[in-house]
mmCIF file of C-alpha atoms in Angstrom:
data_model
loop_
_atom_site.group_PDB
_atom_site.id
_atom_site.type_symbol
_atom_site.label_atom_id
_atom_site.label_comp_id
_atom_site.label_asym_id
_atom_site.label_seq_id
_atom_site.Cartn_x
_atom_site.Cartn_y
_atom_site.Cartn_z
ATOM 1 C CA MET A 1367 0.000 0.000 0.000
ATOM 2 C CA PHE A 1368 2.789 2.444 0.978
ATOM 3 C CA GLY A 1369 6.316 2.242 -0.349
ATOM 4 C CA LYS A 1370 9.618 2.727 1.432
ATOM 5 C CA PRO A 1371 9.911 6.461 0.632
ATOM 6 C CA PHE A 1372 6.569 7.163 2.283
ATOM 7 C CA VAL A 1373 7.476 5.238 5.423
ATOM 8 C CA ARG A 1374 10.903 6.903 5.614
ATOM 9 C CA THR A 1375 9.270 10.309 5.309
ATOM 10 C CA LEU A 1376 6.881 9.569 8.118
ATOM 11 C CA ILE A 1377 9.669 8.343 10.366
ATOM 12 C CA SER A 1378 11.768 11.430 9.739
ATOM 13 C CA ARG A 1379 8.788 13.664 10.468
ATOM 14 C CA SER A 1380 7.898 11.574 13.552
ATOM 15 C CA ALA A 1381 4.220 11.584 12.631
ATOM 16 C CA GLU A 1382 3.766 15.306 13.121
ATOM 17 C CA ASN A 1383 0.005 15.271 12.696
ATOM 18 C CA ARG A 1384 -2.941 13.003 13.305
ATOM 19 C CA THR A 1385 -3.404 12.114 9.636
ATOM 20 C CA ASP A 1386 0.222 11.011 9.313
ATOM 21 C CA ARG A 1387 -0.116 8.923 12.452
ATOM 22 C CA ARG A 1388 -3.183 7.081 11.169
ATOM 23 C CA ARG A 1389 -1.599 6.466 7.771
ATOM 24 C CA PHE A 1390 1.648 5.283 9.328
ATOM 25 C CA LEU A 1391 0.037 2.831 11.722
ATOM 26 C CA LYS A 1392 -2.036 1.462 8.856
ATOM 27 C CA ALA A 1393 1.131 1.062 6.786
ATOM 28 C CA ALA A 1394 2.978 -0.587 9.662
ATOM 29 C CA GLY A 1395 0.206 -3.108 10.051
ATOM 30 C CA ALA A 1396 0.357 -3.985 6.356
ATOM 31 C CA ALA A 1397 4.070 -4.032 5.663
ATOM 32 C CA GLY A 1398 5.887 -3.629 8.955
ATOM 33 C CA LEU A 1399 8.803 -1.470 9.918
ATOM 34 C CA GLY A 1400 11.041 -4.114 8.413
ATOM 35 C CA VAL A 1401 10.713 -2.343 5.063
ATOM 36 C CA VAL A 1402 12.716 0.549 6.459
ATOM 37 C CA GLY A 1403 15.904 -1.453 6.573
ATOM 38 C CA ALA A 1404 18.873 -1.951 8.840
ATOM 39 C CA THR A 1405 19.972 1.680 8.746
ATOM 40 C CA TYR A 1406 16.868 2.601 10.723
ATOM 41 C CA LEU A 1407 16.450 -0.462 12.909
ATOM 42 C CA GLY A 1408 19.910 -1.888 13.355
ATOM 43 C CA VAL A 1409 21.292 0.204 16.222
ATOM 44 C CA GLN A 1410 22.759 -2.103 18.884
ATOM 45 C CA ALA A 1411 21.255 -1.627 22.343
ATOM 46 C CA THR A 1412 23.018 -1.611 25.689
ATOM 47 C CA SER A 1413 21.349 -1.105 29.047
ATOM 48 C CA SER A 1414 24.238 0.210 31.104
ATOM 49 C CA ALA A 1415 27.404 2.230 30.759
ATOM 50 C CA SER A 1416 30.523 0.587 29.393
ATOM 51 C CA ALA A 1417 33.382 -0.563 31.603
ATOM 52 C CA THR A 1418 35.378 2.512 30.532
ATOM 53 C CA GLY A 1419 32.778 4.831 31.984
ATOM 54 C CA GLU A 1420 31.550 6.116 28.628
ATOM 55 C CA ALA A 1421 27.828 6.709 28.223
ATOM 56 C CA ALA A 1422 25.961 3.713 26.876
ATOM 57 C CA ALA A 1423 24.513 3.895 23.394
ATOM 58 C CA ALA A 1424 20.786 4.470 23.454
ATOM 59 C CA PRO A 1425 18.787 1.513 22.159
ATOM 60 C CA SER A 1426 16.957 1.981 18.883
ATOM 61 C CA ASP A 1427 13.191 2.285 18.872
ATOM 62 C CA ALA A 1428 13.019 -1.181 17.299
ATOM 63 C CA ALA A 1429 15.169 -2.639 20.086
ATOM 64 C CA VAL A 1430 12.815 -1.165 22.676
ATOM 65 C CA LEU A 1431 9.707 -2.447 20.871
ATOM 66 C CA ASN A 1432 11.245 -5.901 20.484
ATOM 67 C CA PHE A 1433 12.013 -5.956 24.195
ATOM 68 C CA ALA A 1434 8.358 -5.155 24.824
ATOM 69 C CA LEU A 1435 7.359 -7.904 22.393
ATOM 70 C CA ASN A 1436 9.184 -10.494 24.507
ATOM 71 C CA LEU A 1437 7.120 -9.449 27.519
ATOM 72 C CA GLU A 1438 3.918 -9.477 25.490
ATOM 73 C CA TYR A 1439 4.661 -13.042 24.376
ATOM 74 C CA LEU A 1440 4.890 -14.029 28.041
ATOM 75 C CA GLU A 1441 1.655 -12.323 29.032
ATOM 76 C CA ALA A 1442 -0.242 -13.506 25.963
ATOM 77 C CA GLU A 1443 0.774 -17.120 26.567
ATOM 78 C CA PHE A 1444 -0.170 -16.944 30.249
ATOM 79 C CA TYR A 1445 -3.623 -15.473 29.690
ATOM 80 C CA SER A 1446 -4.372 -17.533 26.579
ATOM 81 C CA PHE A 1447 -3.689 -20.759 28.437
ATOM 82 C CA ALA A 1448 -5.669 -19.585 31.468
ATOM 83 C CA VAL A 1449 -8.743 -18.691 29.411
ATOM 84 C CA TYR A 1450 -8.638 -21.076 26.457
ATOM 85 C CA GLY A 1451 -6.276 -23.852 27.470
ATOM 86 C CA ARG A 1452 -3.968 -23.143 24.536
ATOM 87 C CA GLY A 1453 -1.204 -20.724 23.650
ATOM 88 C CA LEU A 1454 -0.447 -18.475 20.705
ATOM 89 C CA PRO A 1455 -0.885 -19.879 17.191
ATOM 90 C CA ASP A 1456 2.279 -20.735 15.284
ATOM 91 C CA ASP A 1457 1.888 -17.793 12.904
ATOM 92 C CA LEU A 1458 2.410 -15.390 15.834
ATOM 93 C CA THR A 1459 5.602 -16.928 17.218
ATOM 94 C CA GLY A 1460 8.259 -16.838 14.484
ATOM 95 C CA GLY A 1461 10.793 -14.148 13.734
ATOM 96 C CA VAL A 1462 14.364 -13.098 14.423
ATOM 97 C CA GLY A 1463 16.287 -15.142 16.991
ATOM 98 C CA ALA A 1464 15.823 -18.588 18.473
ATOM 99 C CA GLN A 1465 12.193 -19.621 18.632
ATOM 100 C CA GLY A 1466 11.237 -21.478 21.797
ATOM 101 C CA GLY A 1467 8.321 -23.477 23.103
ATOM 102 C CA VAL A 1468 6.164 -22.995 26.181
ATOM 103 C CA ALA A 1469 6.404 -25.252 29.235
ATOM 104 C CA GLY A 1470 3.277 -25.551 31.360
ATOM 105 C CA GLY A 1471 -0.019 -23.825 30.953
ATOM 106 C CA LYS A 1472 -3.607 -25.049 31.134
ATOM 107 C CA LYS A 1473 -7.146 -23.726 31.344
ATOM 108 C CA VAL A 1474 -8.265 -22.281 34.669
ATOM 109 C CA MET A 1475 -11.623 -23.515 35.959
ATOM 110 C CA PHE A 1476 -13.228 -20.135 36.602
ATOM 111 C CA HIS A 1477 -16.248 -20.033 38.903
ATOM 112 C CA ASP A 1478 -16.530 -16.265 39.244
ATOM 113 C CA LYS A 1479 -18.249 -15.070 36.063
ATOM 114 C CA ALA A 1480 -16.923 -11.534 36.368
ATOM 115 C CA LEU A 1481 -13.324 -12.700 36.824
ATOM 116 C CA HIS A 1482 -13.699 -15.022 33.838
ATOM 117 C CA GLN A 1483 -14.812 -12.093 31.714
ATOM 118 C CA PHE A 1484 -11.946 -9.953 32.999
ATOM 119 C CA ALA A 1485 -9.437 -12.683 32.141
ATOM 120 C CA LYS A 1486 -10.922 -13.176 28.699
ATOM 121 C CA GLU A 1487 -10.742 -9.458 27.918
ATOM 122 C CA ILE A 1488 -7.143 -9.200 29.112
ATOM 123 C CA ALA A 1489 -6.189 -12.273 27.079
ATOM 124 C CA GLY A 1490 -7.618 -10.636 23.967
ATOM 125 C CA ASP A 1491 -5.675 -7.442 24.616
ATOM 126 C CA GLU A 1492 -2.373 -9.259 25.160
ATOM 127 C CA VAL A 1493 -2.717 -11.255 21.950
ATOM 128 C CA ALA A 1494 -3.615 -8.018 20.151
ATOM 129 C CA HIS A 1495 -0.452 -6.405 21.542
ATOM 130 C CA VAL A 1496 1.613 -9.259 20.112
ATOM 131 C CA LYS A 1497 -0.060 -8.845 16.722
ATOM 132 C CA PHE A 1498 0.392 -5.092 16.745
ATOM 133 C CA LEU A 1499 4.072 -5.110 17.699
ATOM 134 C CA ARG A 1500 4.836 -7.875 15.205
ATOM 135 C CA GLY A 1501 3.028 -5.936 12.512
ATOM 136 C CA ALA A 1502 4.814 -2.691 13.352
ATOM 137 C CA LEU A 1503 8.248 -4.342 13.435
ATOM 138 C CA GLY A 1504 7.711 -6.473 10.332
ATOM 139 C CA GLU A 1505 10.742 -8.550 9.417
ATOM 140 C CA ALA A 1506 12.622 -7.065 12.379
ATOM 141 C CA ALA A 1507 10.235 -8.686 14.905
ATOM 142 C CA VAL A 1508 11.865 -11.206 17.223
ATOM 143 C CA SER A 1509 10.437 -14.686 17.643
ATOM 144 C CA ARG A 1510 8.883 -15.979 20.829
ATOM 145 C CA PRO A 1511 11.691 -17.121 23.131
ATOM 146 C CA GLN A 1512 11.434 -20.220 25.287
ATOM 147 C CA ILE A 1513 8.906 -19.568 28.070
ATOM 148 C CA ASP A 1514 8.415 -21.426 31.347
ATOM 149 C CA LEU A 1515 4.940 -21.195 32.881
ATOM 150 C CA LYS A 1516 5.564 -24.059 35.295
ATOM 151 C CA ASP A 1517 8.762 -24.256 37.340
ATOM 152 C CA SER A 1518 9.264 -20.491 37.188
ATOM 153 C CA PHE A 1519 6.070 -19.838 39.126
ATOM 154 C CA THR A 1520 7.106 -22.283 41.826
ATOM 155 C CA ALA A 1521 10.486 -20.542 42.097
ATOM 156 C CA ALA A 1522 8.790 -17.136 42.266
ATOM 157 C CA ALA A 1523 6.312 -18.321 44.905
ATOM 158 C CA LYS A 1524 9.134 -19.730 47.032
ATOM 159 C CA ALA A 1525 11.110 -16.497 46.700
ATOM 160 C CA ALA A 1526 8.034 -14.592 47.842
ATOM 161 C CA GLY A 1527 7.419 -16.943 50.764
ATOM 162 C CA LEU A 1528 4.029 -18.079 49.459
ATOM 163 C CA ILE A 1529 5.118 -21.721 49.592
ATOM 164 C CA SER A 1530 8.021 -23.626 51.104
ATOM 165 C CA GLY A 1531 9.903 -26.896 50.994
ATOM 166 C CA TYR A 1532 8.819 -29.216 48.224
ATOM 167 C CA GLN A 1533 5.524 -27.458 47.571
ATOM 168 C CA GLN A 1534 4.571 -26.509 44.030
ATOM 169 C CA PHE A 1535 2.723 -23.410 42.890
ATOM 170 C CA ASP A 1536 0.369 -23.973 39.959
ATOM 171 C CA PRO A 1537 -0.899 -20.612 38.637
ATOM 172 C CA PHE A 1538 -3.669 -22.377 36.742
ATOM 173 C CA ALA A 1539 -4.955 -24.515 39.636
ATOM 174 C CA ASN A 1540 -7.601 -22.070 40.847
ATOM 175 C CA GLU A 1541 -8.736 -18.458 40.716
ATOM 176 C CA LYS A 1542 -6.637 -17.374 43.694
ATOM 177 C CA ASN A 1543 -3.404 -18.689 42.179
ATOM 178 C CA PHE A 1544 -4.325 -17.199 38.814
ATOM 179 C CA LEU A 1545 -4.778 -13.742 40.330
ATOM 180 C CA LEU A 1546 -1.496 -13.880 42.249
ATOM 181 C CA ALA A 1547 0.346 -14.960 39.090
ATOM 182 C CA ALA A 1548 -1.340 -12.226 37.066
ATOM 183 C CA PHE A 1549 -0.349 -9.682 39.733
ATOM 184 C CA LEU A 1550 3.276 -10.664 39.280
ATOM 185 C CA PHE A 1551 3.086 -9.975 35.529
ATOM 186 C CA GLU A 1552 0.818 -6.951 35.304
ATOM 187 C CA ASP A 1553 2.702 -4.643 37.641
ATOM 188 C CA VAL A 1554 5.975 -5.521 35.907
ATOM 189 C CA GLY A 1555 4.434 -4.799 32.508
ATOM 190 C CA VAL A 1556 3.238 -1.355 33.556
ATOM 191 C CA THR A 1557 6.609 -0.364 35.013
ATOM 192 C CA ALA A 1558 8.398 -1.720 31.935
ATOM 193 C CA TYR A 1559 6.471 0.517 29.542
ATOM 194 C CA LYS A 1560 6.849 3.483 31.895
ATOM 195 C CA GLY A 1561 10.606 2.900 31.989
ATOM 196 C CA ALA A 1562 10.849 2.460 28.223
ATOM 197 C CA ALA A 1563 8.904 5.601 27.287
ATOM 198 C CA PRO A 1564 11.852 8.051 27.593
ATOM 199 C CA LEU A 1565 13.922 5.837 25.270
ATOM 200 C CA ILE A 1566 11.509 6.052 22.342
ATOM 201 C CA THR A 1567 12.382 8.875 19.973
ATOM 202 C CA ASN A 1568 9.730 8.514 17.275
ATOM 203 C CA LYS A 1569 6.390 10.100 18.150
ATOM 204 C CA THR A 1570 4.392 7.403 16.386
ATOM 205 C CA PHE A 1571 6.105 4.626 18.351
ATOM 206 C CA LEU A 1572 5.742 6.623 21.563
ATOM 207 C CA ASP A 1573 2.039 7.113 20.888
ATOM 208 C CA ALA A 1574 1.582 3.364 20.398
ATOM 209 C CA ALA A 1575 3.647 2.506 23.483
ATOM 210 C CA ALA A 1576 1.625 4.965 25.559
ATOM 211 C CA GLY A 1577 -1.551 3.284 24.379
ATOM 212 C CA ILE A 1578 -0.256 -0.148 25.388
ATOM 213 C CA LEU A 1579 0.914 1.264 28.736
ATOM 214 C CA ALA A 1580 -2.610 2.547 29.354
ATOM 215 C CA ALA A 1581 -4.075 -0.873 28.558
ATOM 216 C CA GLU A 1582 -1.594 -2.594 30.864
ATOM 217 C CA ALA A 1583 -2.420 -0.129 33.641
ATOM 218 C CA TYR A 1584 -6.135 -0.917 33.267
ATOM 219 C CA HIS A 1585 -5.281 -4.622 33.450
ATOM 220 C CA ALA A 1586 -3.128 -4.142 36.543
ATOM 221 C CA ALA A 1587 -5.842 -2.153 38.312
ATOM 222 C CA THR A 1588 -8.365 -4.882 37.513
ATOM 223 C CA ILE A 1589 -6.113 -7.577 38.969
ATOM 224 C CA ARG A 1590 -5.217 -5.482 42.020
ATOM 225 C CA THR A 1591 -8.901 -4.756 42.686
ATOM 226 C CA SER A 1592 -9.796 -8.431 42.331
ATOM 227 C CA LEU A 1593 -7.094 -9.363 44.831
ATOM 228 C CA PHE A 1594 -8.315 -6.684 47.253
ATOM 229 C CA ASP A 1595 -11.902 -7.926 46.996
ATOM 230 C CA ARG A 1596 -10.687 -11.421 47.941
ATOM 231 C CA GLU A 1597 -8.642 -10.093 50.895
ATOM 232 C CA LEU A 1598 -5.359 -11.325 49.431
ATOM 233 C CA GLY A 1599 -3.368 -8.301 50.574
ATOM 234 C CA ASP A 1600 -0.819 -10.303 52.575
ATOM 235 C CA ALA A 1601 0.023 -12.591 49.650
ATOM 236 C CA ALA A 1602 0.239 -9.633 47.262
ATOM 237 C CA ALA A 1603 2.597 -7.858 49.688
ATOM 238 C CA LYS A 1604 4.917 -10.870 49.638
ATOM 239 C CA ILE A 1605 5.036 -10.785 45.837
ATOM 240 C CA SER A 1606 5.686 -7.034 45.879
ATOM 241 C CA ASN A 1607 8.542 -7.500 48.371
ATOM 242 C CA ALA A 1608 10.028 -10.253 46.218
ATOM 243 C CA ARG A 1609 10.016 -7.978 43.167
ATOM 244 C CA ASP A 1610 11.725 -5.277 45.223
ATOM 245 C CA ALA A 1611 14.379 -7.765 46.318
ATOM 246 C CA LEU A 1612 15.063 -8.741 42.710
ATOM 247 C CA ASP A 1613 15.183 -5.388 40.940
ATOM 248 C CA GLY A 1614 17.775 -3.477 42.924
ATOM 249 C CA PRO A 1615 18.169 -1.490 46.142
ATOM 250 C CA GLY A 1616 15.096 0.729 45.695
ATOM 251 C CA ASP A 1617 11.778 0.210 47.485
ATOM 252 C CA ASP A 1618 9.346 1.480 44.858
ATOM 253 C CA ASP A 1619 7.135 -1.576 44.427
ATOM 254 C CA GLN A 1620 3.851 -1.500 46.317
ATOM 255 C CA GLY A 1621 1.301 -4.095 47.336
ATOM 256 C CA ILE A 1622 -2.461 -3.630 47.254
ATOM 257 C CA LEU A 1623 -2.717 -2.333 50.836
ATOM 258 C CA LEU A 1624 -1.370 0.863 52.378
ATOM 259 C CA GLY A 1625 -1.939 0.423 56.059
ATOM 260 C CA ASN A 1626 -5.415 -1.041 56.165
ATOM 261 C CA GLN A 1627 -6.605 0.886 53.123
ATOM 262 C CA ALA A 1628 -6.828 -0.101 49.480
ATOM 263 C CA ASN A 1629 -3.802 0.753 47.355
ATOM 264 C CA ILE A 1630 -5.062 -0.003 43.858
ATOM 265 C CA VAL A 1631 -2.830 2.616 42.218
ATOM 266 C CA PRO A 1632 0.813 2.212 43.352
ATOM 267 C CA ALA A 1633 1.721 5.885 43.014
ATOM 268 C CA ASP A 1634 4.031 8.234 44.911
ATOM 269 C CA ASN A 1635 2.995 11.356 46.817
ATOM 270 C CA ASN A 1636 2.566 13.179 43.522
ATOM 271 C CA GLY A 1637 0.218 10.511 42.180
ATOM 272 C CA ILE A 1638 2.900 9.310 39.751
ATOM 273 C CA CYS A 1639 3.715 5.641 39.204
ATOM 274 C CA PHE A 1640 7.330 4.501 38.938
ATOM 275 C CA GLY A 1641 9.046 2.784 36.039
ATOM 276 C CA ARG A 1642 11.710 0.115 35.672
ATOM 277 C CA GLY A 1643 14.594 0.136 33.233
ATOM 278 C CA ALA A 1644 14.791 -2.898 30.952
ATOM 279 C CA ASP A 1645 17.660 -4.371 32.967
ATOM 280 C CA ARG A 1646 15.604 -4.247 36.159
ATOM 281 C CA VAL A 1647 12.579 -5.713 34.420
ATOM 282 C CA LEU A 1648 14.796 -8.607 33.380
ATOM 283 C CA ASN A 1649 15.953 -9.054 36.983
ATOM 284 C CA VAL A 1650 12.338 -9.771 37.881
ATOM 285 C CA VAL A 1651 11.389 -12.039 34.970
ATOM 286 C CA TYR A 1652 14.732 -13.891 35.155
ATOM 287 C CA LEU A 1653 14.097 -14.258 38.927
ATOM 288 C CA ASN A 1654 17.678 -13.255 39.626
ATOM 289 C CA PRO A 1655 19.016 -10.069 41.278
ATOM 290 C CA GLY A 1656 22.355 -10.384 39.503
ATOM 291 C CA PRO A 1657 23.600 -9.528 35.999
ATOM 292 C CA VAL A 1658 22.460 -12.526 33.947
ATOM 293 C CA LYS A 1659 21.040 -13.156 30.480
ATOM 294 C CA GLU A 1660 18.574 -15.955 31.141
ATOM 295 C CA GLY A 1661 16.489 -17.669 33.779
ATOM 296 C CA GLY A 1662 13.077 -17.729 35.397
ATOM 297 C CA PHE A 1663 10.263 -17.252 32.937
ATOM 298 C CA PHE A 1664 12.774 -17.059 30.047
ATOM 299 C CA PRO A 1665 15.085 -20.076 30.593
ATOM 300 C CA LYS A 1666 17.209 -19.230 27.544
ATOM 301 C CA GLY A 1667 16.803 -15.477 27.720
ATOM 302 C CA VAL A 1668 14.823 -13.067 25.593
ATOM 303 C CA ASN A 1669 15.386 -12.302 21.905
ATOM 304 C CA GLY A 1670 16.677 -9.018 20.550
ATOM 305 C CA ASP A 1671 19.371 -6.544 21.528
ATOM 306 C CA ILE A 1672 18.236 -5.895 25.117
ATOM 307 C CA VAL A 1673 18.895 -9.155 26.937
ATOM 308 C CA ALA A 1674 20.961 -8.531 30.104
ATOM 309 C CA SER A 1675 19.557 -7.939 33.572
ATOM 310 C CA GLY A 1676 21.046 -5.462 36.036
ATOM 311 C CA GLY A 1677 22.792 -6.189 39.295
ATOM 312 C CA ALA A 1678 24.898 -4.553 41.950
#
């Protein structure tokens, strides 16, 4: 529909008006940003300064979107299995980098009709995010990495103190476990997009990322409210503390209770929510506070240029 010159023009103008934005997003869905070529998408990303003390090179917009795509694969697989008992179709899993399978996952036996509807809506959004990012990135889109929806949850639950010894944590066993598992993902997703926003230079990409951030925030609030309604504040606090222990020395993460009151929106005194850099996001999903490139929910790491977690 649109050729390379048109797409290049829109990128250089950063979608200066609403008409350009609509036309660009339509073009991205049809042909993908892959048509732009390596000169636009091939910047190598690093998440920290070099050993010599020089400033790290900023990741390209494509590197940031591909990092987000890895997280969307994880969320889409989790919710798809929970609602439908199956994961993403094969035509939404290929791309650049090593393609991996999914361990674990099964349909949750929902009894609460409202929660079932919530889960179904969120599942649809997460799959749509995968489709959108893959369409926008085109041939530059990374493939789904190997994902663990089984042992990783048990490791996370043990780290949080939800279980001990030889106990197992099955996120698909019941509604309570499903909500606690969803809480682990949703808050991380929101902080990941918040942390990535300053790195995106193109206004069109930033507009799309802001839209996904808003959707993830709605999801997170839904999960946090559902946990509050079921009086699961203590368990949620343990998960929040575990995330704090994984992602560095800060204490920004918040549970669903502040004192004895609801804390649905984990904001600071200015009503602003915090963000995580990609390296700190990876600390959480790799379930490791150190500088590693794999583990936890991504046993062989994520695909793309942004792959290393942080660490002291």
